[in-house]
mmCIF file of C-alpha atoms and ligand atoms in Angstrom:
data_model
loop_
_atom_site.group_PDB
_atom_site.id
_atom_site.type_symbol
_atom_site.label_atom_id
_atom_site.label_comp_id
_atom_site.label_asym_id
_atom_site.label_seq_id
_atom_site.Cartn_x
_atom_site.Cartn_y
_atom_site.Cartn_z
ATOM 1 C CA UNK J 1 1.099 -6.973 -10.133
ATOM 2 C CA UNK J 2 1.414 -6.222 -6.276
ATOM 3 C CA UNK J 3 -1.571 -7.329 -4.829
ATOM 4 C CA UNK J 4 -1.783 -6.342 -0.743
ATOM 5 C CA UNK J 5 -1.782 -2.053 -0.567
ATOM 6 C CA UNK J 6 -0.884 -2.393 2.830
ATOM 7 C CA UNK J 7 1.989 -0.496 3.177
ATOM 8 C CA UNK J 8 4.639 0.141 6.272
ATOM 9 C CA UNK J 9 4.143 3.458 7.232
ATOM 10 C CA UNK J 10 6.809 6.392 8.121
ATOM 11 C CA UNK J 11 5.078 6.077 11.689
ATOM 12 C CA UNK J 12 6.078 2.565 11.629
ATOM 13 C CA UNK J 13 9.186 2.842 10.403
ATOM 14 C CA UNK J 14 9.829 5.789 13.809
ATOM 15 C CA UNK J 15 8.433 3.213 15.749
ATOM 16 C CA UNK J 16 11.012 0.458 14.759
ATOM 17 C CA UNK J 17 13.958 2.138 16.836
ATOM 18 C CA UNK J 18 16.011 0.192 18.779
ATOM 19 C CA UNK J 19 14.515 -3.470 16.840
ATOM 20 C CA UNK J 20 15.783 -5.087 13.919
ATOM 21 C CA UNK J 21 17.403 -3.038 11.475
ATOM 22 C CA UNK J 22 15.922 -1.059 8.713
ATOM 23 C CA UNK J 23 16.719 -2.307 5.540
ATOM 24 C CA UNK J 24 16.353 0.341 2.769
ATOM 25 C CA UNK J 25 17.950 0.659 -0.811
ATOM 26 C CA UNK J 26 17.457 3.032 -3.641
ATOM 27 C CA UNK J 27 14.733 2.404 -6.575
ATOM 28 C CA UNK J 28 13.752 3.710 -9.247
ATOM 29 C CA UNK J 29 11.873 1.585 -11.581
ATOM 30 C CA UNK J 30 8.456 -0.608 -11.582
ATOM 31 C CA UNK J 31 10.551 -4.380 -12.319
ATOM 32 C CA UNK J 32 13.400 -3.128 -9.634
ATOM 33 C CA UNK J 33 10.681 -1.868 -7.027
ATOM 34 C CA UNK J 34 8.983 -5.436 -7.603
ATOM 35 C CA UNK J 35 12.070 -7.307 -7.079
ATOM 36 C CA UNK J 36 13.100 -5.848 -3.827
ATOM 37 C CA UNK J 37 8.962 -4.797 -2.848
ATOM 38 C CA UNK J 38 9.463 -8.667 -0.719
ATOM 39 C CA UNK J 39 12.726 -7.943 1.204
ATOM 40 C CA UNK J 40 13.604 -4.687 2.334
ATOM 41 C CA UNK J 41 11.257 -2.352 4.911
ATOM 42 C CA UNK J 42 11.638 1.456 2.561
ATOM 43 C CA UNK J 43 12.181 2.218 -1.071
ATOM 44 C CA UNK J 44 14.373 4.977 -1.640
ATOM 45 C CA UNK J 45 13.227 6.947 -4.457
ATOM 46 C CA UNK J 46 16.898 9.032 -4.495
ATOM 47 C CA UNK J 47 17.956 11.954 -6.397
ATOM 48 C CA UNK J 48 20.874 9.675 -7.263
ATOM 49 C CA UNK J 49 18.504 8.811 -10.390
ATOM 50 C CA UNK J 50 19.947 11.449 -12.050
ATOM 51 C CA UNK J 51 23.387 9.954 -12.061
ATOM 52 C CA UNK J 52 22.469 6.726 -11.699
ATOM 53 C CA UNK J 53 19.922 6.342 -14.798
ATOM 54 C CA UNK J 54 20.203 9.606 -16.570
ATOM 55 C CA UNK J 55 23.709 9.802 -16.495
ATOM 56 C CA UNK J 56 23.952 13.577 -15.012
ATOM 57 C CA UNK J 57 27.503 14.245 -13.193
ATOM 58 C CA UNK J 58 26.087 15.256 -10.257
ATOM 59 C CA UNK J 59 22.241 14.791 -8.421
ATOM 60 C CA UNK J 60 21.357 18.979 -9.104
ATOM 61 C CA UNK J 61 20.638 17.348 -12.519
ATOM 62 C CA UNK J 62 17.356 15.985 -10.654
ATOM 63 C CA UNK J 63 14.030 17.748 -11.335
ATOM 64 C CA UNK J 64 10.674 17.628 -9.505
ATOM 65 C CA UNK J 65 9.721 16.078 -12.937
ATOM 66 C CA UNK J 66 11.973 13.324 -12.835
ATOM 67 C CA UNK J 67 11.313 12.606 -9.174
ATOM 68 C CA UNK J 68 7.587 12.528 -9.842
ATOM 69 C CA UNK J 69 7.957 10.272 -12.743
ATOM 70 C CA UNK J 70 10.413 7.529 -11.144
ATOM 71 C CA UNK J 71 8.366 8.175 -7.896
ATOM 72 C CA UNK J 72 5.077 7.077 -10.106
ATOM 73 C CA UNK J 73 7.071 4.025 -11.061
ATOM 74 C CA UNK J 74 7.790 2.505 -8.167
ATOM 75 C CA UNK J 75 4.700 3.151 -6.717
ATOM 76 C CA UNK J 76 3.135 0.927 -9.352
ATOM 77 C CA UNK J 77 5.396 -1.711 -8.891
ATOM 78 C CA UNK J 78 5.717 -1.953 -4.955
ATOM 79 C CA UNK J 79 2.799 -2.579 -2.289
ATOM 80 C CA UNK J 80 4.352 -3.324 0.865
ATOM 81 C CA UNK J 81 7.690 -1.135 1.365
ATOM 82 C CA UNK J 82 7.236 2.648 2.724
ATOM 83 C CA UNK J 83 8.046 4.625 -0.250
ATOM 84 C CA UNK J 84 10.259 7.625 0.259
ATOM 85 C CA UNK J 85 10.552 10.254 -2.377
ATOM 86 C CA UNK J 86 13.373 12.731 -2.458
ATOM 87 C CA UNK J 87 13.124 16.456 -3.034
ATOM 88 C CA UNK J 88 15.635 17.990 -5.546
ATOM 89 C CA UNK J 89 17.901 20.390 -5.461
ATOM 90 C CA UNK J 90 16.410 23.818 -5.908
ATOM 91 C CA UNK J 91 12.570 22.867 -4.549
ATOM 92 C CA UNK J 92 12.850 23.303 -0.771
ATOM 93 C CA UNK J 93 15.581 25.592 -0.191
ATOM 94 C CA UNK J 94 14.521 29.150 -0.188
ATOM 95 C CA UNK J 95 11.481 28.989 2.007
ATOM 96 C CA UNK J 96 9.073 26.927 4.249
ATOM 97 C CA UNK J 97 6.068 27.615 1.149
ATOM 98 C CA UNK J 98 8.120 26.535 -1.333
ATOM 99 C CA UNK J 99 9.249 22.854 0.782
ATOM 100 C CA UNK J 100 5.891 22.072 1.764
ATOM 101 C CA UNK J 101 4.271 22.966 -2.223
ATOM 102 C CA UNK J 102 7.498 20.851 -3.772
ATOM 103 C CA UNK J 103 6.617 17.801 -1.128
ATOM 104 C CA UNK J 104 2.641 18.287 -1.486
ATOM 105 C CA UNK J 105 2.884 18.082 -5.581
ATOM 106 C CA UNK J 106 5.539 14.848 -4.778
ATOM 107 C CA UNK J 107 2.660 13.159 -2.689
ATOM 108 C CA UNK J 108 -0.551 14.186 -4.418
ATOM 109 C CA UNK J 109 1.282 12.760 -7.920
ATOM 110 C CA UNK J 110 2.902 9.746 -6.634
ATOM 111 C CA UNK J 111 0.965 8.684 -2.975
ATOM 112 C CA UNK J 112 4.444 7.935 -2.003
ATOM 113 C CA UNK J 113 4.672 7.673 2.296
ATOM 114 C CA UNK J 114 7.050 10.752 2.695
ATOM 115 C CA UNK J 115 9.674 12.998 0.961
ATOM 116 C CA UNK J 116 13.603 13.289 1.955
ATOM 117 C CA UNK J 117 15.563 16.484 1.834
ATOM 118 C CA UNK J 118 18.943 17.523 2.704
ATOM 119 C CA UNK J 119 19.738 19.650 5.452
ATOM 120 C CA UNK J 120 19.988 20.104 9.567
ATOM 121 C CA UNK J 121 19.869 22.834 11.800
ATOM 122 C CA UNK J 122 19.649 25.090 7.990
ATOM 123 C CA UNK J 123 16.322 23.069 6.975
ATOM 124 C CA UNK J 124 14.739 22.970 10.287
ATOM 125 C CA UNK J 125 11.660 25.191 9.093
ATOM 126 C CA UNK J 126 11.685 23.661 6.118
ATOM 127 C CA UNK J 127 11.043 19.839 7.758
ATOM 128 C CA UNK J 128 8.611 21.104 10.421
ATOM 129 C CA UNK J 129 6.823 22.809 7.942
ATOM 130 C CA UNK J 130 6.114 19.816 5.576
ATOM 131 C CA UNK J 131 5.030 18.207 9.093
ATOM 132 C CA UNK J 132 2.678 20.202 9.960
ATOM 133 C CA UNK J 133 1.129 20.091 6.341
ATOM 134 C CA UNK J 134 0.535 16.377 7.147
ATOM 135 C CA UNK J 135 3.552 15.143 5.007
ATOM 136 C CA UNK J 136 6.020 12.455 6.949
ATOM 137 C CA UNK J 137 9.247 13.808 6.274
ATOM 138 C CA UNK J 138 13.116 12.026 6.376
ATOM 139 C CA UNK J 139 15.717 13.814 6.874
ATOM 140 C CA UNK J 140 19.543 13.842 5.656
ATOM 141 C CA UNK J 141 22.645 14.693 7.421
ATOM 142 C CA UNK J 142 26.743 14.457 7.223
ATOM 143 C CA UNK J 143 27.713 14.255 3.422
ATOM 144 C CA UNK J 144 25.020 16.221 1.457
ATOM 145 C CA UNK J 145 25.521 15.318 -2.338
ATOM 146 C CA UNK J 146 23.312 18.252 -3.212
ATOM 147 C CA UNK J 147 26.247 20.375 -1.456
ATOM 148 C CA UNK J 148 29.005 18.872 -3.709
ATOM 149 C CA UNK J 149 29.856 21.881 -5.606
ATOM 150 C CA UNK J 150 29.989 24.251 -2.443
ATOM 151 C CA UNK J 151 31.834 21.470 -0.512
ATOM 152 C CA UNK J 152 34.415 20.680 -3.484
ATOM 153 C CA UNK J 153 33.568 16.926 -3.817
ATOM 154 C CA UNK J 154 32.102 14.201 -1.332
ATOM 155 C CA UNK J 155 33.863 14.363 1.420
ATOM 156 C CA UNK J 156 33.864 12.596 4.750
ATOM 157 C CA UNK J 157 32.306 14.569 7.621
ATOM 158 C CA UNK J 158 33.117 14.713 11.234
ATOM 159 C CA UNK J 159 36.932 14.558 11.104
ATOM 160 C CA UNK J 160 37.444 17.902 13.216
ATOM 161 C CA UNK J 161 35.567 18.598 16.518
ATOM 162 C CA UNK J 162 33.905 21.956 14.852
ATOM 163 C CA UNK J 163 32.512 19.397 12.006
ATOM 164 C CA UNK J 164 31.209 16.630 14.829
ATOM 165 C CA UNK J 165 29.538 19.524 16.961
ATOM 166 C CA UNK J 166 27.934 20.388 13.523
ATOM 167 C CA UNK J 167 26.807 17.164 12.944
ATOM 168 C CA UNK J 168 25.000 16.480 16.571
ATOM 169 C CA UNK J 169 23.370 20.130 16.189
ATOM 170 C CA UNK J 170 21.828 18.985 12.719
ATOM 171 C CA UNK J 171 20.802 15.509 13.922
ATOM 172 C CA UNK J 172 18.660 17.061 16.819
ATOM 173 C CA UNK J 173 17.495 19.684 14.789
ATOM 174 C CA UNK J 174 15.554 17.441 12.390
ATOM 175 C CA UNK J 175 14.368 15.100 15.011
ATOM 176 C CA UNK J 176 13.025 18.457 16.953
ATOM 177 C CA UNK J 177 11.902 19.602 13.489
ATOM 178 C CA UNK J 178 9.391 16.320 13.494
ATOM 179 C CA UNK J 179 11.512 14.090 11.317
ATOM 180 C CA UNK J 180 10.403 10.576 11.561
ATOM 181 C CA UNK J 181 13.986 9.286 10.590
ATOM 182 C CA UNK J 182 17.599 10.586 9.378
ATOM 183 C CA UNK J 183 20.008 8.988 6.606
ATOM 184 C CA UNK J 184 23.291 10.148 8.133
ATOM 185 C CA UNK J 185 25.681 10.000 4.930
ATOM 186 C CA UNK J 186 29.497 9.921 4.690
ATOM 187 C CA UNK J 187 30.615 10.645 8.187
ATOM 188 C CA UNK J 188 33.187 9.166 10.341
ATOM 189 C CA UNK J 189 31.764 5.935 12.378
ATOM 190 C CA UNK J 190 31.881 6.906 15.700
ATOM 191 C CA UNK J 191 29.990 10.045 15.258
ATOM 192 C CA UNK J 192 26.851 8.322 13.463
ATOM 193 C CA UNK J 193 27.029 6.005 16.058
ATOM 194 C CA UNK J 194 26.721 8.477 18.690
ATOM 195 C CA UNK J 195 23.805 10.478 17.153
ATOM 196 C CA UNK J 196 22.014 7.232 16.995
ATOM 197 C CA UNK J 197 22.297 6.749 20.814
ATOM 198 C CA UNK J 198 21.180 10.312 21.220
ATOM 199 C CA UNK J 199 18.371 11.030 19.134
ATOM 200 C CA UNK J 200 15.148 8.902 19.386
ATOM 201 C CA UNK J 201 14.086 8.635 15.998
ATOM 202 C CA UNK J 202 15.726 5.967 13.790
ATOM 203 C CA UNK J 203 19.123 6.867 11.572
ATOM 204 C CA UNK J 204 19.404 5.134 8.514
ATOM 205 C CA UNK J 205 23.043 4.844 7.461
ATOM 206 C CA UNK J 206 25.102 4.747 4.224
ATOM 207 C CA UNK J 207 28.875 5.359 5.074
ATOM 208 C CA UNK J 208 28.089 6.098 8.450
ATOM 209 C CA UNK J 209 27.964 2.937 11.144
ATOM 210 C CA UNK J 210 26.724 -0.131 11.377
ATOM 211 C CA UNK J 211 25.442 0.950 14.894
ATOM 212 C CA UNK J 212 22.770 2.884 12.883
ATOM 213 C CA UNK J 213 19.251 1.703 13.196
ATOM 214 C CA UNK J 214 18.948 1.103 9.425
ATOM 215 C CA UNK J 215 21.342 0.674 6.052
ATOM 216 C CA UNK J 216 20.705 2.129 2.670
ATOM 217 C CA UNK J 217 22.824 1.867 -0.775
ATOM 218 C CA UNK J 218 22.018 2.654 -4.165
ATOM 219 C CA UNK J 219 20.609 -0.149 -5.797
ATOM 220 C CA UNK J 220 22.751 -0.340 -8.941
ATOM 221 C CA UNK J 221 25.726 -0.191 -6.758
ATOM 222 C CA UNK J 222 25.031 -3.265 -4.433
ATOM 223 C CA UNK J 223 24.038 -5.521 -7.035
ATOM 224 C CA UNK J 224 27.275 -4.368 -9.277
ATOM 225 C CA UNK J 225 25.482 -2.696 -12.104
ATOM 226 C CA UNK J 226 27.313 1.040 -11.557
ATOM 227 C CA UNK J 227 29.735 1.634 -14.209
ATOM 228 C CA UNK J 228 31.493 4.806 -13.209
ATOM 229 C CA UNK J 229 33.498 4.164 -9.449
ATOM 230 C CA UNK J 230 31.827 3.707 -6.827
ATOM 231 C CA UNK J 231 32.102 4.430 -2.933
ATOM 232 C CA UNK J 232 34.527 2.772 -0.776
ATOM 233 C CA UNK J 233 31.232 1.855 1.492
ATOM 234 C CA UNK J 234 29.390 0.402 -1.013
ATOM 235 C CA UNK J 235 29.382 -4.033 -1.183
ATOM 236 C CA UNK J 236 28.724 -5.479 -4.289
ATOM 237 C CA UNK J 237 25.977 -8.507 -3.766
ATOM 238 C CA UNK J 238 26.350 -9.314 -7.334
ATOM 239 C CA UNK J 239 27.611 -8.233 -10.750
ATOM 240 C CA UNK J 240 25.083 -7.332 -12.639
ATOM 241 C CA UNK J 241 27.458 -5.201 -15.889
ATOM 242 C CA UNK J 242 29.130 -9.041 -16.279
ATOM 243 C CA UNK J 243 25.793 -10.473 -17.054
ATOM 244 C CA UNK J 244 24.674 -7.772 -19.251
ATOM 245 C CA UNK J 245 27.813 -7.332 -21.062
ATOM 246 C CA UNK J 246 27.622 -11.833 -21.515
ATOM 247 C CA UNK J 247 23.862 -11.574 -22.503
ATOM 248 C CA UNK J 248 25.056 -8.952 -25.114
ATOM 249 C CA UNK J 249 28.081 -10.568 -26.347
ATOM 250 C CA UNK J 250 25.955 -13.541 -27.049
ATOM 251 C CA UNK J 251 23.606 -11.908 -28.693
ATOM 252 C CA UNK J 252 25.537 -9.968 -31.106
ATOM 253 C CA UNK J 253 27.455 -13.186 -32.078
ATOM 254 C CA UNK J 254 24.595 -15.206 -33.083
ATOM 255 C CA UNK J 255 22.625 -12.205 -34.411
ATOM 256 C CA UNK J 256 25.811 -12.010 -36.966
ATOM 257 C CA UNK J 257 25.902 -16.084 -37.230
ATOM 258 C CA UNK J 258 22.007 -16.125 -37.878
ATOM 259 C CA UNK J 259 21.904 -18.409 -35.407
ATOM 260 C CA UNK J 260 19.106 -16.160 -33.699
ATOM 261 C CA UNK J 261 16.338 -16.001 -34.034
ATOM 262 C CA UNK J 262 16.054 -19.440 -33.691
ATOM 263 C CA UNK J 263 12.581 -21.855 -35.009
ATOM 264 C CA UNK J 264 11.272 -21.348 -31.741
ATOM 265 C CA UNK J 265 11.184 -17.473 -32.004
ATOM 266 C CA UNK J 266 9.731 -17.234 -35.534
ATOM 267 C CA UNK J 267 6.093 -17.730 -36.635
ATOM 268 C CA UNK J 268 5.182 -20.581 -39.305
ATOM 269 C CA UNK J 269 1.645 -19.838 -41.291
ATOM 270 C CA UNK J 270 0.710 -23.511 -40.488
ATOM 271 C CA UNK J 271 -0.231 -22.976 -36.950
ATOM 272 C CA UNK J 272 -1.868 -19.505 -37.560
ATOM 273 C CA UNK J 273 0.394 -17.863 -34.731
ATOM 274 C CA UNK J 274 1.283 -15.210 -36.780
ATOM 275 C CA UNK J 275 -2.211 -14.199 -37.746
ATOM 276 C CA UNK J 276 -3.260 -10.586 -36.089
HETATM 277 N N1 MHF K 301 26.394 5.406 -7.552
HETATM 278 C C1 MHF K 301 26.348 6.257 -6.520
HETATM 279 N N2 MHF K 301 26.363 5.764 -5.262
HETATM 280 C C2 MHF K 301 26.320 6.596 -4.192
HETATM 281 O O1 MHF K 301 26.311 6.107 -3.038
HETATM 282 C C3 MHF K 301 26.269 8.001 -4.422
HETATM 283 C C4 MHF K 301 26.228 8.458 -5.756
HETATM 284 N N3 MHF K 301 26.278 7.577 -6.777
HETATM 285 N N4 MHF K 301 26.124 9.786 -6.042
HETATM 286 C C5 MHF K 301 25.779 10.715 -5.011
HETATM 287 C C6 MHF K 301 26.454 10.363 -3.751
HETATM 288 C C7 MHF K 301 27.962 10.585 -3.793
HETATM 289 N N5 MHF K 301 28.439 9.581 -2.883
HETATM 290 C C8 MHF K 301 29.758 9.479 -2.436
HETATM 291 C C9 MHF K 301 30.831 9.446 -3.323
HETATM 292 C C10 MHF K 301 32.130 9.310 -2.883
HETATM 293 C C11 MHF K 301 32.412 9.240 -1.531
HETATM 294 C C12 MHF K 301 33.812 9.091 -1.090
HETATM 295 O O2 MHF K 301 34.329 7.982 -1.045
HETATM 296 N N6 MHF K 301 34.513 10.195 -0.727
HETATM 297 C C13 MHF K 301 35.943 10.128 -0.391
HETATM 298 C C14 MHF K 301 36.747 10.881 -1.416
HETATM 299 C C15 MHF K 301 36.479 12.355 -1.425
HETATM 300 C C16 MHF K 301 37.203 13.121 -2.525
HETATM 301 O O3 MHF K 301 37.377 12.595 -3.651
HETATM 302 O O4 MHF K 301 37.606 14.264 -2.250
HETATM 303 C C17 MHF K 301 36.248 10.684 0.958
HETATM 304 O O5 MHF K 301 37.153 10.159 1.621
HETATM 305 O O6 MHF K 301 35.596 11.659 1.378
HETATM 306 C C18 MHF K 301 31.338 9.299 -0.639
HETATM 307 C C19 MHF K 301 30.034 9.413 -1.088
HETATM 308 C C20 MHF K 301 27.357 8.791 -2.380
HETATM 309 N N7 MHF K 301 26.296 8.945 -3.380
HETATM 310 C C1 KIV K 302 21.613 7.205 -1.043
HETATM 311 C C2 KIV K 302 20.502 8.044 -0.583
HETATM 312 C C3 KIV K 302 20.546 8.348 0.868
HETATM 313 C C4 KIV K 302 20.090 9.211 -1.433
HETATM 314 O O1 KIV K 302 19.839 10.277 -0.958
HETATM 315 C C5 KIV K 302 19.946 9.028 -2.889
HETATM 316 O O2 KIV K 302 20.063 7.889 -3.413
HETATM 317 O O3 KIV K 302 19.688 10.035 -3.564
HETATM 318 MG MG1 MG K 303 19.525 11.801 -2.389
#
C-alpha cells in the first residue's frame, strides 16, 4: 500500500514552470497508479478510459460514473503524484453551475488534486468558475477529442493562421480563467512552443512540442499495450500485447498438456494446506 499522503499539489505543479519537465501519463487503475506513483510528477485520470479500457470508439462514451470510479482507483493506489481527474463530455458544457457541481461531485468522491476539461476562450466561465469554488482546474487546448465528431476526426491544429490565432486566444483564456496548467494536444510544434513562452502557467504537451513544460501519453500506448493504431506521437517504451499474448500462449498449451497446474500449485492433505 502507498504509505506517505503527501501529495504534489496543482499549486506545485504551476509553480514548476520554467524547471525540469513535468512528467505526466494517463492511469487508470490501482496496480498501474502504483507502478508509475514513484516516477512521474501527475496522474492523468483521462477520459481516454473509455477507449482505452472499455473499448468505446470514441471518449463521449465516458460518464461521470466511470470517471469517479477509475478516479477512486487510482487514488487508492497512488500517494505521491498530483492526481488529475477529467470531466466528460456532457458535464461542464452548458453552464458555469453545471462545471463546478460535475468537478465538486469528482473531488468530494475521489479527493483527487483537480479536474481537466476541454475548451479555451468557449470554457473560460466554466474554468474560473470551478476556481473560485476552490477546485484547481487544468485546462485543454488544440486537438479536443471530445470535439471529434464536430471536427470530423483528430486532426492537427494550427496549420492556417485563423487556426494559430485561435489557439493563442484559448491558451490565454484559460490561464486568465485561473488554470494552473494546459495540455496543448495535437497542434503543429511551433505554435505549442510559442504559447509556452507566452503564457506563465505550465503546458503539458502530447503532440505538441518538446519545448512544452511537461509531456503526457496514454499509458497503454507508451508501454505498447494499445491494440487498435495508435498516434504518430506516441513512443512505445515497451511491448506489453507481446508479453501478454506469450504468457497466454503458454498457458493454453500446458493447460491442454496438463502440464499446469504443476505439484507446486496443488494442495496435498499431508501438509494440511488445503484445510479452510
Ligand atoms: N490510445 C489513444 N491514445 C491517444 O493519445 C488518444 C486516444 N487513444 N484517443 C483520444 C485521442 C485521439 N488522439 C489522436 C488520434 C490521432 C491523431 C492523429 O494522428 N491525427 C492525424 C490524422 C487525422 C485524420 O485521420 O484525419 C492528423 O494528422 O491529424 C491525433 C490524436 C489522441 N488521443
Ligand atoms: C491524453 C490526455 C491529455 C487526455 O485528455 C486523456 O487521456 O483523456
Ligand atoms: Mg481527455
Amino acid at each position: 500500500m502507498p504509505t506517505a499522503d503527501i501529495r504534489i499539489s496543482a499549486d506545485a505543479i504551476r509553480r514548476s514552470k520554467g524547471g525540469t519537465p513535468i512528467v505526466c501519463l494517463t492511469a487508470y487503475t490501482y496496480p498501474i497508479a502504483r507502478l508509475l506513483d514513484d516516477h512521474v510528477d501527475l496522474l492523468l485520470v483521462g477520459d481516454s478510459v473509455a477507449m482505452v479500457l472499455h473499448g468505446h470508439k470514441t471518449t463521449l462514451g465516458a460518464s461521470l460514473e466511470m470517471m469517479i470510479a477509475h478516479g477512486q482507483a487510482v487514488m487508492r493506489g497512488s500517494a505521491r503524484a498530483c492526481v488529475v481527474v477529467d470531466l466528460p463530455a456532457g458535464t461542464y458544457e452548458d453552464s458555469a453551475e453545471q462545471a463546478v457541481a460535475s468537478a465538486q461531485r469528482v473531488v468530494d468522491e475521489t479527493g483527487c488534486q483537480a479536474v481537466k476539461l476541454e475548451g479555451g476562450v468557449d470554457m473560460a466561465r466554466q474554468i474560473a468558475a470551478i476556481v473560485a469554488a476552490g477546485i484547481p482546474v487544468m485546462g485543454h487546448i488544440g486537438l479536443q477529442p471530445q470535439s471529434v465528431e464536430k471536427d470530423g476526426g483528430y486532426k492537427i491544429k494550427g496549420r492556417t493562421e485563423e487556426t494559430v490565432a485561435a489557439l493563442v486566444r484559448d491558451a490565454l483564456a484559460v490561464e486568465n480563467a485561473g488554470a494552473f496548467s494546459v495540455v496543448i494536444e495535437g497542434t503543429v510544434e511551433t505554435v505549442a512552443a510559442d504559447i509556452t513562452r507566452r503564457i506563465a502557467i505550465p503546458t503539458i504537451g502530447i503532440g505538441a512540442s518538446g519545448d512544452c513544460d511537461g509531456q503526457v501519453l496514454v499509458i497503454d500506448d507508451m508501454v505498447g499495450l494499445t491494440v487498435d493504431r495508435v498516434p504518430k506521437f506516441v513512443k512505445e517504451y515497451a511491448t506489453l500485447r507481446r508479453v501478454i499474448s506469450h504468457a497466454a500462449e503458454s498457458y493454453a498449451a500446458e493447460v491442454r498438456s496438463r502440464t499446469f497446474p504443476g505439484p507446486s500449485h496443488v494442495f496435498s492433505a499431508a501438509t494440511g494446506k488445503d484445510k479452510t
